[in-house]
MMTF fields as JSON, N, C-alpha, C and O atoms, coordinates in Angstrom:
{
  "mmtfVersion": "1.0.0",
  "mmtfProducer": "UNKNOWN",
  "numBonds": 347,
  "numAtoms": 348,
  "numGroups": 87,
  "numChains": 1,
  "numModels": 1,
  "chainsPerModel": [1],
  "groupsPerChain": [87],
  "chainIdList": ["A"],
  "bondAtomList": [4, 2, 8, 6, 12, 10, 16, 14, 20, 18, 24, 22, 28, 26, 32, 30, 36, 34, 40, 38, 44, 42, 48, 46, 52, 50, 56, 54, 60, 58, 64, 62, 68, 66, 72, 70, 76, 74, 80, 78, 84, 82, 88, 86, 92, 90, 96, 94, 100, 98, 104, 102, 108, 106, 112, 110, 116, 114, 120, 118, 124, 122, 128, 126, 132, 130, 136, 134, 140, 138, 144, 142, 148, 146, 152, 150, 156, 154, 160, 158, 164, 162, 168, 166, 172, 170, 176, 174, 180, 178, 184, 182, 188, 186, 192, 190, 196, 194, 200, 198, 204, 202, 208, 206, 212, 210, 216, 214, 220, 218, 224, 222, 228, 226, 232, 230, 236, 234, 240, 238, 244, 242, 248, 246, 252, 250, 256, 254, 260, 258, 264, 262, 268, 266, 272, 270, 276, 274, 280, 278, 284, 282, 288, 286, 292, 290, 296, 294, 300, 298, 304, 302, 308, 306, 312, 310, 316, 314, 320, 318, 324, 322, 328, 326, 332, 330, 336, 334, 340, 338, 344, 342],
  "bondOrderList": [1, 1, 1, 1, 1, 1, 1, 1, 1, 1, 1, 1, 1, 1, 1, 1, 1, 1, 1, 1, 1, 1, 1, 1, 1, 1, 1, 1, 1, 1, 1, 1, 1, 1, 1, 1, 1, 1, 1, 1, 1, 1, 1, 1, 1, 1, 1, 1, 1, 1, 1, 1, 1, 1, 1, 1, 1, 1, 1, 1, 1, 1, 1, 1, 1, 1, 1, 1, 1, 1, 1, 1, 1, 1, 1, 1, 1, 1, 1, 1, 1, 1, 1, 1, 1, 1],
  "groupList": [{"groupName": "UNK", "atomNameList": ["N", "CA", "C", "O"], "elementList": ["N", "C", "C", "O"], "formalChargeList": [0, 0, 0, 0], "bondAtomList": [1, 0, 2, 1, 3, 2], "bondOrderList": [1, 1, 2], "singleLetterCode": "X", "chemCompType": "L-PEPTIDE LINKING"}],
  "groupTypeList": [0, 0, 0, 0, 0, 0, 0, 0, 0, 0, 0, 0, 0, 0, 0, 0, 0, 0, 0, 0, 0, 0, 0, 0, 0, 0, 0, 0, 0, 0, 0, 0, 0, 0, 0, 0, 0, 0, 0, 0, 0, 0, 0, 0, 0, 0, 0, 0, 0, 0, 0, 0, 0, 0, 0, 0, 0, 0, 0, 0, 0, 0, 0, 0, 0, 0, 0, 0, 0, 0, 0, 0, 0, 0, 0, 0, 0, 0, 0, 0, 0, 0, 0, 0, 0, 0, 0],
  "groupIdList": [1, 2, 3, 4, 5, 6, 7, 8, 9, 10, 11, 12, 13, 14, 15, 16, 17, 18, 19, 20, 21, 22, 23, 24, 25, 26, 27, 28, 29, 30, 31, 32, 33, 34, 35, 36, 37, 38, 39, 40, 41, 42, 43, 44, 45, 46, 47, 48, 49, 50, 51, 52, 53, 54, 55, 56, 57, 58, 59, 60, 61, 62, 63, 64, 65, 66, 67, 68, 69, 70, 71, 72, 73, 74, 75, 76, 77, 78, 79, 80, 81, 82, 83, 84, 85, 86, 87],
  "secStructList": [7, 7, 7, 7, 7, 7, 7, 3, 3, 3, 3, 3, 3, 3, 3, 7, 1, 1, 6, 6, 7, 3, 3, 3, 3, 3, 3, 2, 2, 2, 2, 2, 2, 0, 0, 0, 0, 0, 7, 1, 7, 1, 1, 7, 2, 2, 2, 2, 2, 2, 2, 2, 2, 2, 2, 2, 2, 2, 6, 6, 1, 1, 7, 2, 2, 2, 2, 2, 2, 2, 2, 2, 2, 2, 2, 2, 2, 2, 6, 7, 5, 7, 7, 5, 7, 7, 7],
  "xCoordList": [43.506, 42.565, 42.805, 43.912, 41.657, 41.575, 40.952, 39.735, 42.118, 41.41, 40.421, 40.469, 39.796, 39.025, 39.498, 38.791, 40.912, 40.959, 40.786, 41.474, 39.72, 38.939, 37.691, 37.297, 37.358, 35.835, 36.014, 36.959, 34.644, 34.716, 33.634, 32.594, 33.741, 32.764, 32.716, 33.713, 31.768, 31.202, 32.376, 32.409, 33.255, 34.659, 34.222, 33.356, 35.023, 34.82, 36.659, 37.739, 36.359, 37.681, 38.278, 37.538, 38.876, 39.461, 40.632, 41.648, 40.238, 40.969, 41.422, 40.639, 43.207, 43.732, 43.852, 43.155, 44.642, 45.11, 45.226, 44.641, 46.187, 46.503, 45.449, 45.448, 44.793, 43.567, 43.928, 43.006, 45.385, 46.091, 46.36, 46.477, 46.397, 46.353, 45.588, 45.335, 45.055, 43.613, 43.888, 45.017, 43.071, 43.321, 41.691, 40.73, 41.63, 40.835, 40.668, 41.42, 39.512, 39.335, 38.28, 37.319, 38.229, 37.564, 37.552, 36.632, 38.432, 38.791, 39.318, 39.69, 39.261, 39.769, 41.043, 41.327, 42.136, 43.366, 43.444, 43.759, 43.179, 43.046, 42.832, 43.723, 41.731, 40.977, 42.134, 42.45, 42.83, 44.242, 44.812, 44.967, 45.352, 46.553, 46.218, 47.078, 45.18, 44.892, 44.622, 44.817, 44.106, 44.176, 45.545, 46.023, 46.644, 47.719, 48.395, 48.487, 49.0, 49.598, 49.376, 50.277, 47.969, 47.409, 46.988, 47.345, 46.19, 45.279, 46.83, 48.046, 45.723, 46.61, 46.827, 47.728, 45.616, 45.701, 45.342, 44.756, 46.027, 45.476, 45.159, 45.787, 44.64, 44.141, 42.436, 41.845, 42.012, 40.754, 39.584, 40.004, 38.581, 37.859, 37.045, 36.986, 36.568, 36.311, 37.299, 37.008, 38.532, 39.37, 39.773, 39.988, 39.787, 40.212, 39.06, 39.353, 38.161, 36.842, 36.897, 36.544, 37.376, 37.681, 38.594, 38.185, 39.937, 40.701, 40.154, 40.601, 38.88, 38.842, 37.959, 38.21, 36.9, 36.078, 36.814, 36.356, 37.94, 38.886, 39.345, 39.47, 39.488, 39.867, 38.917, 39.082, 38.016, 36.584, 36.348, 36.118, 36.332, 35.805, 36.814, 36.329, 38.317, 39.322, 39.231, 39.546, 38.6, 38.284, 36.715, 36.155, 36.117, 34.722, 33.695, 32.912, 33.991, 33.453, 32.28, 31.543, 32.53, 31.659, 31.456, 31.946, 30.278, 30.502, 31.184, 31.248, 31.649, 32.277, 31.594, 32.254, 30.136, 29.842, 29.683, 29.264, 30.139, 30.181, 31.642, 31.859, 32.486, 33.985, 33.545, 33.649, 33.151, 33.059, 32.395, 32.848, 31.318, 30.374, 31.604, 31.809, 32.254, 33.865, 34.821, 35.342, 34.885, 36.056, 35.331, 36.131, 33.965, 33.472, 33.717, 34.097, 33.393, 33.21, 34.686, 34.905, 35.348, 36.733, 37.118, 37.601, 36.948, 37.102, 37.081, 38.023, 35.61, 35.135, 35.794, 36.534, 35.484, 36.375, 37.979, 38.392, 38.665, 40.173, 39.854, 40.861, 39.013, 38.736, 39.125, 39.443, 39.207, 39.312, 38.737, 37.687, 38.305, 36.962, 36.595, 37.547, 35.441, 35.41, 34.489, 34.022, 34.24, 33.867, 33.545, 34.471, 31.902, 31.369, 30.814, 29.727, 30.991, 30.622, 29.712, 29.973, 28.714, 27.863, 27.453, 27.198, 27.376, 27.322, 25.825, 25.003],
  "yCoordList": [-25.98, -26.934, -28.266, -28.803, -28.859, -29.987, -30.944, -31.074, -32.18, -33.206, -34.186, -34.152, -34.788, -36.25, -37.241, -37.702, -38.076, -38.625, -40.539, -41.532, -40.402, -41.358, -42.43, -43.583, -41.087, -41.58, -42.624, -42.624, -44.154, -45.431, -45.607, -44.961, -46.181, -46.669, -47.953, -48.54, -48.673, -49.993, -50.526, -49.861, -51.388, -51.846, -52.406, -53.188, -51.777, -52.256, -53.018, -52.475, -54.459, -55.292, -55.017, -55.534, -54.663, -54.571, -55.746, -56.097, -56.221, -57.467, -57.342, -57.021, -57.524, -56.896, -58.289, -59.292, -58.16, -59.156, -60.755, -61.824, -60.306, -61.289, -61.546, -60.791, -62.579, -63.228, -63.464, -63.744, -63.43, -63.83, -61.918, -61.676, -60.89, -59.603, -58.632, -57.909, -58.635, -57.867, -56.653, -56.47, -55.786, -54.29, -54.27, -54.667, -53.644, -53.334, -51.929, -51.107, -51.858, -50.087, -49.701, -50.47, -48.737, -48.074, -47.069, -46.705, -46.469, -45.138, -43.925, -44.3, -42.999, -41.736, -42.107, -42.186, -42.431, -42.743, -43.837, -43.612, -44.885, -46.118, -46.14, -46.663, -45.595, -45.226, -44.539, -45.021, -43.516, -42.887, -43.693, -44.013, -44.285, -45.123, -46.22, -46.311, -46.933, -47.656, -47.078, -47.822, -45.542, -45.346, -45.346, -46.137, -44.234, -43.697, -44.948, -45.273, -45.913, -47.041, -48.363, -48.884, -48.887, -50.049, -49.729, -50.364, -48.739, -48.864, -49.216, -49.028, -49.816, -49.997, -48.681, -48.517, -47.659, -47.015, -46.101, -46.283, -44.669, -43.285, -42.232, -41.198, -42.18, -40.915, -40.763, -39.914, -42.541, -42.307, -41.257, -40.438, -41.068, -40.197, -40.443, -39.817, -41.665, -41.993, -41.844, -41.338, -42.287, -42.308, -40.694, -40.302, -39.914, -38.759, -38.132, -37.207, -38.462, -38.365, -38.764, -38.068, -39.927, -40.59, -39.932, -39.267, -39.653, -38.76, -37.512, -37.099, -36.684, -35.522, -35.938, -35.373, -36.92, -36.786, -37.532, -37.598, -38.009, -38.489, -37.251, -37.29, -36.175, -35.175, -34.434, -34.199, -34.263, -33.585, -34.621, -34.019, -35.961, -36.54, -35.866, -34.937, -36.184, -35.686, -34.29, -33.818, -33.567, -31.994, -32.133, -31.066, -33.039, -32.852, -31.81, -30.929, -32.233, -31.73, -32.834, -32.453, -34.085, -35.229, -36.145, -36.222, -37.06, -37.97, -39.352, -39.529, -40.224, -41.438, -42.362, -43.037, -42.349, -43.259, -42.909, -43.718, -41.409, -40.938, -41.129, -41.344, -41.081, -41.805, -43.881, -44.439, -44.415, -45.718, -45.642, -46.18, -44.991, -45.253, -44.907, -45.432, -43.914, -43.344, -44.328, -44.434, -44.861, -46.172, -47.223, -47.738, -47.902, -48.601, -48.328, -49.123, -47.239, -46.883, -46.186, -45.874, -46.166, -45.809, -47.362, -47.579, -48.433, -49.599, -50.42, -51.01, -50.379, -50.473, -50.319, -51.138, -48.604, -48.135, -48.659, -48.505, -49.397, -49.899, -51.243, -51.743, -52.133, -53.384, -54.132, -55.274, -53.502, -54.277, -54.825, -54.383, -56.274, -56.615, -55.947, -55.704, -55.59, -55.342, -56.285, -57.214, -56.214, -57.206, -56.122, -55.404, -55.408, -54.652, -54.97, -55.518, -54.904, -55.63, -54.552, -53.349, -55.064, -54.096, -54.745, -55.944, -53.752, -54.551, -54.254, -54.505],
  "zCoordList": [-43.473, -43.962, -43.26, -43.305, -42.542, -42.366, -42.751, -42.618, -43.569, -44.472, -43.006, -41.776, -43.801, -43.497, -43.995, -44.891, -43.686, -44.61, -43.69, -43.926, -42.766, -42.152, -42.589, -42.415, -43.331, -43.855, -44.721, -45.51, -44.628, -44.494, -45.653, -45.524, -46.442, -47.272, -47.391, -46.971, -47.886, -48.137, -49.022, -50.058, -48.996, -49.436, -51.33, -51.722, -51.937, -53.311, -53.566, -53.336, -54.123, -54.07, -55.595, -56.432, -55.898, -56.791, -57.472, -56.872, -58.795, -59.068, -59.978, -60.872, -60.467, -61.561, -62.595, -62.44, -63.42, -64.202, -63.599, -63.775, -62.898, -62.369, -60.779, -59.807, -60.91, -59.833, -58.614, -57.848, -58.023, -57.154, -56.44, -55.238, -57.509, -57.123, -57.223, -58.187, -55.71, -55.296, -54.747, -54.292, -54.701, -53.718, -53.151, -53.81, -51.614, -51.116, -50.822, -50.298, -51.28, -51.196, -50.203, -50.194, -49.4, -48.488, -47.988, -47.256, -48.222, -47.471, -48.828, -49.94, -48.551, -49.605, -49.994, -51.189, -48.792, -48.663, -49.702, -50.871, -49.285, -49.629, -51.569, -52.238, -52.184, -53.143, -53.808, -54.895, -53.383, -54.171, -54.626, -55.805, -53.286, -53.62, -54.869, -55.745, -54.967, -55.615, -57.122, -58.083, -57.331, -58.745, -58.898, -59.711, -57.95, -58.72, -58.881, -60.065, -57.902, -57.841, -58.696, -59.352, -58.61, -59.403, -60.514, -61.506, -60.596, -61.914, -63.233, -63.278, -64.101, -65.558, -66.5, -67.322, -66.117, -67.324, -66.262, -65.195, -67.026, -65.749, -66.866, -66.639, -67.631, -68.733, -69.461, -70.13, -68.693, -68.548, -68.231, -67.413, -68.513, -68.214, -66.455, -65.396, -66.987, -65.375, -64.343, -63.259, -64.641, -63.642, -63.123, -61.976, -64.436, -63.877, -62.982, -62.225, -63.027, -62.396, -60.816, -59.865, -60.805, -59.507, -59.139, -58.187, -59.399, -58.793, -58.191, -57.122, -59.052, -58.581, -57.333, -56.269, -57.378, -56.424, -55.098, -53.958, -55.537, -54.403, -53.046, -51.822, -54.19, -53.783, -52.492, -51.295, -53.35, -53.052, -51.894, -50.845, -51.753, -50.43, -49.468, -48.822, -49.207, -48.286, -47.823, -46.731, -49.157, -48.333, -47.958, -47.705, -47.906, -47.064, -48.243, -47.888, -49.679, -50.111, -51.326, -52.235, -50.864, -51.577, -50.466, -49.34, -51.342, -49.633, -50.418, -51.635, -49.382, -49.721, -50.78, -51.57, -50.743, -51.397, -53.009, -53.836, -53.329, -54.55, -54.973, -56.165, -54.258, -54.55, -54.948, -56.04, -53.803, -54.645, -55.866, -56.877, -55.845, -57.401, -58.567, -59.662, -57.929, -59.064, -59.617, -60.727, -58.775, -58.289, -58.98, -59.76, -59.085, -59.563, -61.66, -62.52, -61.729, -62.942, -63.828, -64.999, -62.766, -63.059, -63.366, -64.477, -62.498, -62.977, -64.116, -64.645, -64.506, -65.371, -66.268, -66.812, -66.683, -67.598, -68.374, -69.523, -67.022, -67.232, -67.351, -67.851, -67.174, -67.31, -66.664, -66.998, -65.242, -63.775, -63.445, -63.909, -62.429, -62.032, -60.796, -60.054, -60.396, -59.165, -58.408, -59.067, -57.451, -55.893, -55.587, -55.21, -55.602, -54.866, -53.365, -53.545, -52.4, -50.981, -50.293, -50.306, -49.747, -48.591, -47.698, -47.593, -46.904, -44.945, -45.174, -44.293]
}
């Protein structure tokens, strides 16, 4: 199996508690790291959601911009702010 783990989406900024600590998300890679690592809370429904479709993008089986909409609403869900950005 060969991942994708290249693919680029429209950057969603992620802003935690503290205003001074931001994460930038864009990539499948990127999008992991930031649930397993940052998020506050991981037993969410959205989030577990985002994880799977995290998944599903790296095997070429979603496309990227259904991981941000994940990531957005996985956000949400934890009461992160987000900084949605589009080129």
């Amino acid at each position: 199996m060969e991942w994708d783990i290249s693919v680029e989406f429209d950057p969603v900024i992620l802003v935690f508690d503290n205003p001074e600590r931001f994460f930038s998300v864009r990539t499948a890679v990127g999008a992991a790291n930031a649930l397993m690592n940052e998020f506050p809370c991981d037993d969410g429904k959205e989030f577990l959601a985002a994880i799977e479709i995290c998944l599903d993008v790296v095997n070429g089986n979603a496309k990227p911009e259904q991981l941000r909409a994940a990531i957005i609403r996985a956000a949400d869900e934890a009461g992160v702010t987000t900084v949605a950005v589009l080129h």
